[in-house]
Amino acid sequence: YTEKFEKMRIAGKLAAQTLDMLTENIKEGVSTAYIDKLGYEFIRDNGGHSAPLYYRGFTKSLCTSLNHVVCHGIPTEDRILVEGDALNVDVTAIINDHYGDTSRMFCIGKTSVKLNNLIDATYQSMMKAIKILKPGIKLGDIGHEIQSYIEEKGFSVVRDFCGHGISTTFHEAPNILHYGTKNTGMELKTGMTFTIEPMINAGKFPTKTLSDGWTAVTKDKTLSAQFEHTVGIKEDGFEIFTLSQENLDQPKYDL
Ligand code: MF3
Ligand code: CO
Ligand code: CO
């Protein structure tokens, strides 16, 4: 699996570098379509292409999910970022036929304490799940790690979307649920590559999809947050393929 991991490393690095580049450009006054354009050009100029573009009819290169949007938000000229917004940007780059898939939250100016807490809990839940990864654990252990941490904070884990296997295709088996029971489900094996991408709501977990066929929002209109890394299972643990090259993985807030 070392050859596969070498390619996943390159794809993951490109996706992470795209988010690194976008970080200083995601600010008050810019449209989500502008962020999409920058992402499209960066991935292209670095020898890759963007997986979402034309994927099942998706018309943009990135997903931009704002505030109560859970995932799959479509970039648009019409939405200009304003102070208090929290935006998830989800990048999936393809290079040498391999996929790197990662997302982070970006706070615009000063955001509410409640929102900051939601974002922090979401990031921590993803990292807690990643840290237990090694051969022999089960898929349910991943879900349990996230769900137990999140519910203790009074937030909820979205059920309608999940992580996924990823390598030379975008979405492949197995599904990685972000809720579950310890010691249940498929056993992890060395060489597996997949995403962990918890979507966490401040309110209840149900979602609904808007009439554009993509944008998923919280049914109760509460805020939602998400982070995503692409990871691989090694003999002795795990590797994160989509780590920031500039230590920009962790959420940052203006206080
Ligand atoms: N990047 C998303 C994921 O994490 C999938 C986006 S599909 C799209 O799996 F078509 F909306 F881009
Ligand atoms: Co994904
Ligand atoms: Co993604």
PDB file of C-alpha atoms and ligand atoms in Angstrom:
ATOM      1  CA  TYR A   1       0.000   0.000   0.000  1.00  0.00           C
ATOM      2  CA  THR A   2       2.982   2.352   0.189  1.00  0.00           C
ATOM      3  CA  GLU A   3       2.628   3.341  -3.478  1.00  0.00           C
ATOM      4  CA  LYS A   4      -1.062   4.137  -2.992  1.00  0.00           C
ATOM      5  CA  PHE A   5      -0.210   6.170   0.118  1.00  0.00           C
ATOM      6  CA  GLU A   6       2.442   8.132  -1.787  1.00  0.00           C
ATOM      7  CA  LYS A   7      -0.236   9.195  -4.310  1.00  0.00           C
ATOM      8  CA  MET A   8      -2.816   9.933  -1.602  1.00  0.00           C
ATOM      9  CA  ARG A   9      -0.196  12.131   0.084  1.00  0.00           C
ATOM     10  CA  ILE A  10       0.209  14.204  -3.082  1.00  0.00           C
ATOM     11  CA  ALA A  11      -3.557  14.577  -3.637  1.00  0.00           C
ATOM     12  CA  GLY A  12      -4.194  15.347   0.028  1.00  0.00           C
ATOM     13  CA  LYS A  13      -1.420  17.926   0.078  1.00  0.00           C
ATOM     14  CA  LEU A  14      -2.875  19.730  -2.950  1.00  0.00           C
ATOM     15  CA  ALA A  15      -6.337  19.869  -1.344  1.00  0.00           C
ATOM     16  CA  ALA A  16      -4.864  21.184   1.927  1.00  0.00           C
ATOM     17  CA  GLN A  17      -2.709  23.753   0.126  1.00  0.00           C
ATOM     18  CA  THR A  18      -5.827  24.984  -1.641  1.00  0.00           C
ATOM     19  CA  LEU A  19      -7.469  25.689   1.729  1.00  0.00           C
ATOM     20  CA  ASP A  20      -4.218  27.254   2.992  1.00  0.00           C
ATOM     21  CA  MET A  21      -4.203  29.598  -0.023  1.00  0.00           C
ATOM     22  CA  LEU A  22      -7.886  30.435   0.441  1.00  0.00           C
ATOM     23  CA  THR A  23      -7.543  31.255   4.149  1.00  0.00           C
ATOM     24  CA  GLU A  24      -6.448  34.877   3.745  1.00  0.00           C
ATOM     25  CA  ASN A  25      -8.966  35.398   0.930  1.00  0.00           C
ATOM     26  CA  ILE A  26     -12.006  34.316   2.927  1.00  0.00           C
ATOM     27  CA  LYS A  27     -13.073  37.618   4.448  1.00  0.00           C
ATOM     28  CA  GLU A  28     -15.853  40.139   4.705  1.00  0.00           C
ATOM     29  CA  GLY A  29     -16.969  41.496   1.320  1.00  0.00           C
ATOM     30  CA  VAL A  30     -16.004  38.580  -0.950  1.00  0.00           C
ATOM     31  CA  SER A  31     -18.545  36.288  -2.616  1.00  0.00           C
ATOM     32  CA  THR A  32     -18.499  32.522  -2.319  1.00  0.00           C
ATOM     33  CA  ALA A  33     -18.219  32.416  -6.141  1.00  0.00           C
ATOM     34  CA  TYR A  34     -14.930  34.335  -5.883  1.00  0.00           C
ATOM     35  CA  ILE A  35     -13.600  31.771  -3.383  1.00  0.00           C
ATOM     36  CA  ASP A  36     -14.649  29.041  -5.825  1.00  0.00           C
ATOM     37  CA  LYS A  37     -12.827  30.748  -8.688  1.00  0.00           C
ATOM     38  CA  LEU A  38      -9.612  31.051  -6.654  1.00  0.00           C
ATOM     39  CA  GLY A  39      -9.831  27.379  -5.690  1.00  0.00           C
ATOM     40  CA  TYR A  40     -10.481  26.256  -9.252  1.00  0.00           C
ATOM     41  CA  GLU A  41      -7.474  28.192 -10.569  1.00  0.00           C
ATOM     42  CA  PHE A  42      -5.128  27.082  -7.788  1.00  0.00           C
ATOM     43  CA  ILE A  43      -5.884  23.391  -8.260  1.00  0.00           C
ATOM     44  CA  ARG A  44      -5.547  23.683 -12.041  1.00  0.00           C
ATOM     45  CA  ASP A  45      -2.288  25.667 -11.823  1.00  0.00           C
ATOM     46  CA  ASN A  46      -0.829  22.994  -9.556  1.00  0.00           C
ATOM     47  CA  GLY A  47      -1.432  20.118 -11.946  1.00  0.00           C
ATOM     48  CA  GLY A  48      -4.723  18.806 -10.624  1.00  0.00           C
ATOM     49  CA  HIS A  49      -8.401  19.268 -11.173  1.00  0.00           C
ATOM     50  CA  SER A  50     -11.364  19.695  -8.941  1.00  0.00           C
ATOM     51  CA  ALA A  51     -13.538  16.640  -8.292  1.00  0.00           C
ATOM     52  CA  PRO A  52     -16.876  18.356  -7.522  1.00  0.00           C
ATOM     53  CA  LEU A  53     -16.966  20.212 -10.878  1.00  0.00           C
ATOM     54  CA  TYR A  54     -19.513  18.348 -13.018  1.00  0.00           C
ATOM     55  CA  TYR A  55     -19.796  15.612 -10.384  1.00  0.00           C
ATOM     56  CA  ARG A  56     -23.406  14.388 -10.637  1.00  0.00           C
ATOM     57  CA  GLY A  57     -24.413  17.746 -12.065  1.00  0.00           C
ATOM     58  CA  PHE A  58     -22.624  19.936  -9.488  1.00  0.00           C
ATOM     59  CA  THR A  59     -21.600  23.123 -11.350  1.00  0.00           C
ATOM     60  CA  LYS A  60     -18.836  24.541  -9.120  1.00  0.00           C
ATOM     61  CA  SER A  61     -15.364  23.456  -7.997  1.00  0.00           C
ATOM     62  CA  LEU A  62     -15.812  23.743  -4.234  1.00  0.00           C
ATOM     63  CA  CYS A  63     -18.634  23.405  -1.740  1.00  0.00           C
ATOM     64  CA  THR A  64     -19.231  26.541   0.357  1.00  0.00           C
ATOM     65  CA  SER A  65     -21.608  25.914   3.265  1.00  0.00           C
ATOM     66  CA  LEU A  66     -22.583  28.941   5.294  1.00  0.00           C
ATOM     67  CA  ASN A  67     -24.054  29.086   8.821  1.00  0.00           C
ATOM     68  CA  HIS A  68     -27.113  26.750   8.881  1.00  0.00           C
ATOM     69  CA  VAL A  69     -26.013  25.008   5.659  1.00  0.00           C
ATOM     70  CA  VAL A  70     -24.839  21.528   6.652  1.00  0.00           C
ATOM     71  CA  CYS A  71     -22.956  20.650   3.449  1.00  0.00           C
ATOM     72  CA  HIS A  72     -22.913  20.858  -0.377  1.00  0.00           C
ATOM     73  CA  GLY A  73     -23.559  24.616  -0.498  1.00  0.00           C
ATOM     74  CA  ILE A  74     -23.139  25.975  -4.032  1.00  0.00           C
ATOM     75  CA  PRO A  75     -20.860  29.003  -4.486  1.00  0.00           C
ATOM     76  CA  THR A  76     -22.726  32.063  -5.772  1.00  0.00           C
ATOM     77  CA  GLU A  77     -22.061  35.698  -6.724  1.00  0.00           C
ATOM     78  CA  ASP A  78     -25.117  36.635  -4.697  1.00  0.00           C
ATOM     79  CA  ARG A  79     -23.769  35.805  -1.280  1.00  0.00           C
ATOM     80  CA  ILE A  80     -21.194  38.233   0.058  1.00  0.00           C
ATOM     81  CA  LEU A  81     -19.562  37.250   3.342  1.00  0.00           C
ATOM     82  CA  VAL A  82     -20.393  39.469   6.306  1.00  0.00           C
ATOM     83  CA  GLU A  83     -19.152  39.743   9.890  1.00  0.00           C
ATOM     84  CA  GLY A  84     -20.469  36.904  12.044  1.00  0.00           C
ATOM     85  CA  ASP A  85     -20.698  34.356   9.215  1.00  0.00           C
ATOM     86  CA  ALA A  86     -19.098  30.931   9.539  1.00  0.00           C
ATOM     87  CA  LEU A  87     -18.223  29.240   6.259  1.00  0.00           C
ATOM     88  CA  ASN A  88     -17.200  25.663   5.546  1.00  0.00           C
ATOM     89  CA  VAL A  89     -15.107  25.312   2.412  1.00  0.00           C
ATOM     90  CA  ASP A  90     -14.775  21.733   1.136  1.00  0.00           C
ATOM     91  CA  VAL A  91     -12.053  21.014  -1.429  1.00  0.00           C
ATOM     92  CA  THR A  92     -11.567  17.752  -3.307  1.00  0.00           C
ATOM     93  CA  ALA A  93      -8.557  17.662  -5.643  1.00  0.00           C
ATOM     94  CA  ILE A  94      -7.692  14.921  -8.132  1.00  0.00           C
ATOM     95  CA  ILE A  95      -4.078  14.430  -9.173  1.00  0.00           C
ATOM     96  CA  ASN A  96      -2.526  11.296 -10.709  1.00  0.00           C
ATOM     97  CA  ASP A  97      -5.987   9.706 -10.520  1.00  0.00           C
ATOM     98  CA  HIS A  98      -6.045   9.968  -6.717  1.00  0.00           C
ATOM     99  CA  TYR A  99      -8.377  12.093  -4.579  1.00  0.00           C
ATOM    100  CA  GLY A 100      -7.694  14.344  -1.598  1.00  0.00           C
ATOM    101  CA  ASP A 101     -10.801  15.579   0.255  1.00  0.00           C
ATOM    102  CA  THR A 102     -10.703  18.111   3.095  1.00  0.00           C
ATOM    103  CA  SER A 103     -12.746  20.916   4.618  1.00  0.00           C
ATOM    104  CA  ARG A 104     -12.357  23.554   7.303  1.00  0.00           C
ATOM    105  CA  MET A 105     -14.481  26.241   8.949  1.00  0.00           C
ATOM    106  CA  PHE A 106     -13.679  29.928   8.468  1.00  0.00           C
ATOM    107  CA  CYS A 107     -15.036  32.655  10.756  1.00  0.00           C
ATOM    108  CA  ILE A 108     -15.725  36.072   9.245  1.00  0.00           C
ATOM    109  CA  GLY A 109     -14.781  38.806  11.693  1.00  0.00           C
ATOM    110  CA  LYS A 110     -16.180  38.258  15.159  1.00  0.00           C
ATOM    111  CA  THR A 111     -18.494  35.249  15.496  1.00  0.00           C
ATOM    112  CA  SER A 112     -20.757  34.368  18.425  1.00  0.00           C
ATOM    113  CA  VAL A 113     -19.458  32.374  21.393  1.00  0.00           C
ATOM    114  CA  LYS A 114     -22.046  29.693  20.645  1.00  0.00           C
ATOM    115  CA  LEU A 115     -20.788  29.388  17.076  1.00  0.00           C
ATOM    116  CA  ASN A 116     -17.162  29.283  18.186  1.00  0.00           C
ATOM    117  CA  ASN A 117     -17.996  26.509  20.647  1.00  0.00           C
ATOM    118  CA  LEU A 118     -19.789  24.526  17.945  1.00  0.00           C
ATOM    119  CA  ILE A 119     -16.861  24.889  15.561  1.00  0.00           C
ATOM    120  CA  ASP A 120     -14.342  23.947  18.233  1.00  0.00           C
ATOM    121  CA  ALA A 121     -16.311  20.857  19.281  1.00  0.00           C
ATOM    122  CA  THR A 122     -16.621  19.761  15.641  1.00  0.00           C
ATOM    123  CA  TYR A 123     -12.872  20.010  15.058  1.00  0.00           C
ATOM    124  CA  GLN A 124     -12.056  18.261  18.337  1.00  0.00           C
ATOM    125  CA  SER A 125     -14.493  15.425  17.574  1.00  0.00           C
ATOM    126  CA  MET A 126     -12.811  14.776  14.219  1.00  0.00           C
ATOM    127  CA  MET A 127      -9.335  14.771  15.778  1.00  0.00           C
ATOM    128  CA  LYS A 128     -10.434  12.489  18.636  1.00  0.00           C
ATOM    129  CA  ALA A 129     -11.735   9.992  16.076  1.00  0.00           C
ATOM    130  CA  ILE A 130      -8.554  10.208  13.991  1.00  0.00           C
ATOM    131  CA  LYS A 131      -6.316   9.618  17.016  1.00  0.00           C
ATOM    132  CA  ILE A 132      -7.799   6.168  17.760  1.00  0.00           C
ATOM    133  CA  LEU A 133      -7.230   4.903  14.193  1.00  0.00           C
ATOM    134  CA  LYS A 134      -5.182   1.708  13.785  1.00  0.00           C
ATOM    135  CA  PRO A 135      -5.681  -1.781  12.327  1.00  0.00           C
ATOM    136  CA  GLY A 136      -8.116  -3.900  14.356  1.00  0.00           C
ATOM    137  CA  ILE A 137     -10.450  -1.177  15.619  1.00  0.00           C
ATOM    138  CA  LYS A 138     -13.979  -1.149  14.185  1.00  0.00           C
ATOM    139  CA  LEU A 139     -15.944   1.444  12.241  1.00  0.00           C
ATOM    140  CA  GLY A 140     -18.356   1.804  15.184  1.00  0.00           C
ATOM    141  CA  ASP A 141     -15.451   2.941  17.362  1.00  0.00           C
ATOM    142  CA  ILE A 142     -15.010   5.978  15.099  1.00  0.00           C
ATOM    143  CA  GLY A 143     -18.677   6.909  15.312  1.00  0.00           C
ATOM    144  CA  HIS A 144     -18.757   6.360  19.050  1.00  0.00           C
ATOM    145  CA  GLU A 145     -15.775   8.631  19.615  1.00  0.00           C
ATOM    146  CA  ILE A 146     -17.478  11.501  17.769  1.00  0.00           C
ATOM    147  CA  GLN A 147     -21.033  10.978  19.020  1.00  0.00           C
ATOM    148  CA  SER A 148     -20.160  10.626  22.713  1.00  0.00           C
ATOM    149  CA  TYR A 149     -18.022  13.787  22.699  1.00  0.00           C
ATOM    150  CA  ILE A 150     -20.548  15.852  20.715  1.00  0.00           C
ATOM    151  CA  GLU A 151     -23.677  14.827  22.626  1.00  0.00           C
ATOM    152  CA  GLU A 152     -21.999  15.586  25.922  1.00  0.00           C
ATOM    153  CA  LYS A 153     -21.620  19.159  24.680  1.00  0.00           C
ATOM    154  CA  GLY A 154     -25.354  19.304  23.845  1.00  0.00           C
ATOM    155  CA  PHE A 155     -24.849  19.315  20.071  1.00  0.00           C
ATOM    156  CA  SER A 156     -26.027  16.683  17.578  1.00  0.00           C
ATOM    157  CA  VAL A 157     -24.373  14.511  14.927  1.00  0.00           C
ATOM    158  CA  VAL A 158     -25.883  14.690  11.431  1.00  0.00           C
ATOM    159  CA  ARG A 159     -27.091  11.267  10.269  1.00  0.00           C
ATOM    160  CA  ASP A 160     -27.922  12.035   6.630  1.00  0.00           C
ATOM    161  CA  PHE A 161     -24.312  12.349   5.405  1.00  0.00           C
ATOM    162  CA  CYS A 162     -21.191  10.377   6.228  1.00  0.00           C
ATOM    163  CA  GLY A 163     -17.501   9.947   5.495  1.00  0.00           C
ATOM    164  CA  HIS A 164     -16.439   7.550   2.764  1.00  0.00           C
ATOM    165  CA  GLY A 165     -13.680   5.400   1.368  1.00  0.00           C
ATOM    166  CA  ILE A 166     -11.585   7.393  -1.110  1.00  0.00           C
ATOM    167  CA  SER A 167      -8.608   6.585  -3.358  1.00  0.00           C
ATOM    168  CA  THR A 168      -8.917   6.374  -7.149  1.00  0.00           C
ATOM    169  CA  THR A 169     -12.643   7.165  -6.840  1.00  0.00           C
ATOM    170  CA  PHE A 170     -14.293  10.031  -4.956  1.00  0.00           C
ATOM    171  CA  HIS A 171     -16.793   8.065  -2.887  1.00  0.00           C
ATOM    172  CA  GLU A 172     -16.236   4.345  -2.318  1.00  0.00           C
ATOM    173  CA  ALA A 173     -16.943   1.746   0.356  1.00  0.00           C
ATOM    174  CA  PRO A 174     -17.070   1.785   3.299  1.00  0.00           C
ATOM    175  CA  ASN A 175     -19.379   4.482   4.623  1.00  0.00           C
ATOM    176  CA  ILE A 176     -17.869   6.122   7.692  1.00  0.00           C
ATOM    177  CA  LEU A 177     -20.721   7.010  10.051  1.00  0.00           C
ATOM    178  CA  HIS A 178     -20.053   9.738  12.598  1.00  0.00           C
ATOM    179  CA  TYR A 179     -22.264   8.079  15.229  1.00  0.00           C
ATOM    180  CA  GLY A 180     -22.235   4.493  16.431  1.00  0.00           C
ATOM    181  CA  THR A 181     -21.518   1.854  19.002  1.00  0.00           C
ATOM    182  CA  LYS A 182     -18.087   0.697  20.166  1.00  0.00           C
ATOM    183  CA  ASN A 183     -16.820  -2.628  18.836  1.00  0.00           C
ATOM    184  CA  THR A 184     -19.396  -2.896  16.043  1.00  0.00           C
ATOM    185  CA  GLY A 185     -19.053  -2.771  12.250  1.00  0.00           C
ATOM    186  CA  MET A 186     -16.215  -3.550   9.867  1.00  0.00           C
ATOM    187  CA  GLU A 187     -12.698  -3.956  11.205  1.00  0.00           C
ATOM    188  CA  LEU A 188     -10.087  -1.477   9.949  1.00  0.00           C
ATOM    189  CA  LYS A 189      -7.205  -2.950   7.960  1.00  0.00           C
ATOM    190  CA  THR A 190      -3.798  -1.617   7.018  1.00  0.00           C
ATOM    191  CA  GLY A 191      -3.917   0.230   3.696  1.00  0.00           C
ATOM    192  CA  MET A 192      -7.505   1.484   3.962  1.00  0.00           C
ATOM    193  CA  THR A 193      -8.021   5.134   2.985  1.00  0.00           C
ATOM    194  CA  PHE A 194     -11.143   7.122   3.874  1.00  0.00           C
ATOM    195  CA  THR A 195     -12.478  10.452   5.082  1.00  0.00           C
ATOM    196  CA  ILE A 196     -13.726  11.515   8.497  1.00  0.00           C
ATOM    197  CA  GLU A 197     -15.977  14.553   8.083  1.00  0.00           C
ATOM    198  CA  PRO A 198     -18.413  15.059  10.966  1.00  0.00           C
ATOM    199  CA  MET A 199     -21.251  17.520  10.415  1.00  0.00           C
ATOM    200  CA  ILE A 200     -22.417  18.815  13.791  1.00  0.00           C
ATOM    201  CA  ASN A 201     -25.570  20.840  14.455  1.00  0.00           C
ATOM    202  CA  ALA A 202     -26.191  23.237  17.326  1.00  0.00           C
ATOM    203  CA  GLY A 203     -29.801  21.994  17.382  1.00  0.00           C
ATOM    204  CA  LYS A 204     -31.313  18.722  16.209  1.00  0.00           C
ATOM    205  CA  PHE A 205     -29.723  16.467  13.596  1.00  0.00           C
ATOM    206  CA  PRO A 206     -32.357  16.284  10.809  1.00  0.00           C
ATOM    207  CA  THR A 207     -31.473  18.007   7.534  1.00  0.00           C
ATOM    208  CA  LYS A 208     -33.348  18.882   4.380  1.00  0.00           C
ATOM    209  CA  THR A 209     -32.105  19.493   0.855  1.00  0.00           C
ATOM    210  CA  LEU A 210     -33.148  22.690  -0.926  1.00  0.00           C
ATOM    211  CA  SER A 211     -34.801  22.761  -4.358  1.00  0.00           C
ATOM    212  CA  ASP A 212     -31.396  23.199  -6.068  1.00  0.00           C
ATOM    213  CA  GLY A 213     -30.924  19.500  -5.315  1.00  0.00           C
ATOM    214  CA  TRP A 214     -27.663  20.037  -3.391  1.00  0.00           C
ATOM    215  CA  THR A 215     -27.732  22.538  -0.533  1.00  0.00           C
ATOM    216  CA  ALA A 216     -28.404  20.628   2.698  1.00  0.00           C
ATOM    217  CA  VAL A 217     -29.578  22.747   5.640  1.00  0.00           C
ATOM    218  CA  THR A 218     -30.549  22.029   9.227  1.00  0.00           C
ATOM    219  CA  LYS A 219     -34.283  21.379   9.410  1.00  0.00           C
ATOM    220  CA  ASP A 220     -34.595  23.458  12.586  1.00  0.00           C
ATOM    221  CA  LYS A 221     -32.481  26.301  11.071  1.00  0.00           C
ATOM    222  CA  THR A 222     -29.804  26.032  13.768  1.00  0.00           C
ATOM    223  CA  LEU A 223     -26.128  26.474  12.922  1.00  0.00           C
ATOM    224  CA  SER A 224     -23.989  23.629  11.602  1.00  0.00           C
ATOM    225  CA  ALA A 225     -20.237  23.047  11.377  1.00  0.00           C
ATOM    226  CA  GLN A 226     -17.974  20.533   9.631  1.00  0.00           C
ATOM    227  CA  PHE A 227     -14.322  19.595   9.260  1.00  0.00           C
ATOM    228  CA  GLU A 228     -12.878  16.885   7.029  1.00  0.00           C
ATOM    229  CA  HIS A 229      -9.572  15.045   6.670  1.00  0.00           C
ATOM    230  CA  THR A 230      -8.571  12.208   4.360  1.00  0.00           C
ATOM    231  CA  VAL A 231      -6.665   9.535   6.317  1.00  0.00           C
ATOM    232  CA  GLY A 232      -4.944   6.176   5.799  1.00  0.00           C
ATOM    233  CA  ILE A 233      -4.488   3.181   8.107  1.00  0.00           C
ATOM    234  CA  LYS A 234      -0.884   2.062   8.691  1.00  0.00           C
ATOM    235  CA  GLU A 235       0.518  -0.950  10.587  1.00  0.00           C
ATOM    236  CA  ASP A 236       1.208   1.211  13.587  1.00  0.00           C
ATOM    237  CA  GLY A 237      -1.630   3.726  13.377  1.00  0.00           C
ATOM    238  CA  PHE A 238      -2.698   6.332  10.858  1.00  0.00           C
ATOM    239  CA  GLU A 239      -1.565   9.065   8.511  1.00  0.00           C
ATOM    240  CA  ILE A 240      -3.483  12.290   7.769  1.00  0.00           C
ATOM    241  CA  PHE A 241      -3.015  13.084   4.073  1.00  0.00           C
ATOM    242  CA  THR A 242      -4.710  16.495   4.181  1.00  0.00           C
ATOM    243  CA  LEU A 243      -2.756  18.265   6.937  1.00  0.00           C
ATOM    244  CA  SER A 244      -2.184  21.986   6.399  1.00  0.00           C
ATOM    245  CA  GLN A 245       1.306  22.851   5.200  1.00  0.00           C
ATOM    246  CA  GLU A 246       1.067  26.051   7.250  1.00  0.00           C
ATOM    247  CA  ASN A 247      -0.517  24.794  10.476  1.00  0.00           C
ATOM    248  CA  LEU A 248      -3.902  26.273   9.519  1.00  0.00           C
ATOM    249  CA  ASP A 249      -5.952  23.149  10.351  1.00  0.00           C
ATOM    250  CA  GLN A 250      -7.324  24.378  13.649  1.00  0.00           C
ATOM    251  CA  PRO A 251     -10.209  26.845  13.645  1.00  0.00           C
ATOM    252  CA  LYS A 252      -9.315  30.465  14.424  1.00  0.00           C
ATOM    253  CA  TYR A 253     -11.660  33.040  15.970  1.00  0.00           C
ATOM    254  CA  ASP A 254     -11.449  36.784  16.492  1.00  0.00           C
ATOM    255  CA  LEU A 255     -12.356  37.379  20.121  1.00  0.00           C
TER     256      LEU A 255
HETATM  257  N1  MF3 B   1     -16.465  16.926  -0.787  1.00  0.00           N
HETATM  258  C1  MF3 B   1     -17.713  16.329  -0.417  1.00  0.00           C
HETATM  259  C2  MF3 B   1     -17.385  15.194   0.485  1.00  0.00           C
HETATM  260  O1  MF3 B   1     -16.745  15.430   1.446  1.00  0.00           O
HETATM  261  C3  MF3 B   1     -18.532  15.897  -1.573  1.00  0.00           C
HETATM  262  C4  MF3 B   1     -18.985  16.993  -2.422  1.00  0.00           C
HETATM  263  S1  MF3 B   1     -19.910  16.383  -3.710  1.00  0.00           S
HETATM  264  C5  MF3 B   1     -20.282  17.753  -4.564  1.00  0.00           C
HETATM  265  O2  MF3 B   1     -17.640  14.050   0.286  1.00  0.00           O
HETATM  266  F1  MF3 B   1     -20.689  17.394  -5.693  1.00  0.00           F
HETATM  267  F2  MF3 B   1     -21.151  18.455  -3.882  1.00  0.00           F
HETATM  268  F3  MF3 B   1     -19.211  18.474  -4.693  1.00  0.00           F
HETATM  269 CO    CO B   2     -15.682  13.646   1.713  1.00  0.00          CO
HETATM  270 CO    CO B   3     -15.302  16.906   1.144  1.00  0.00          CO
END
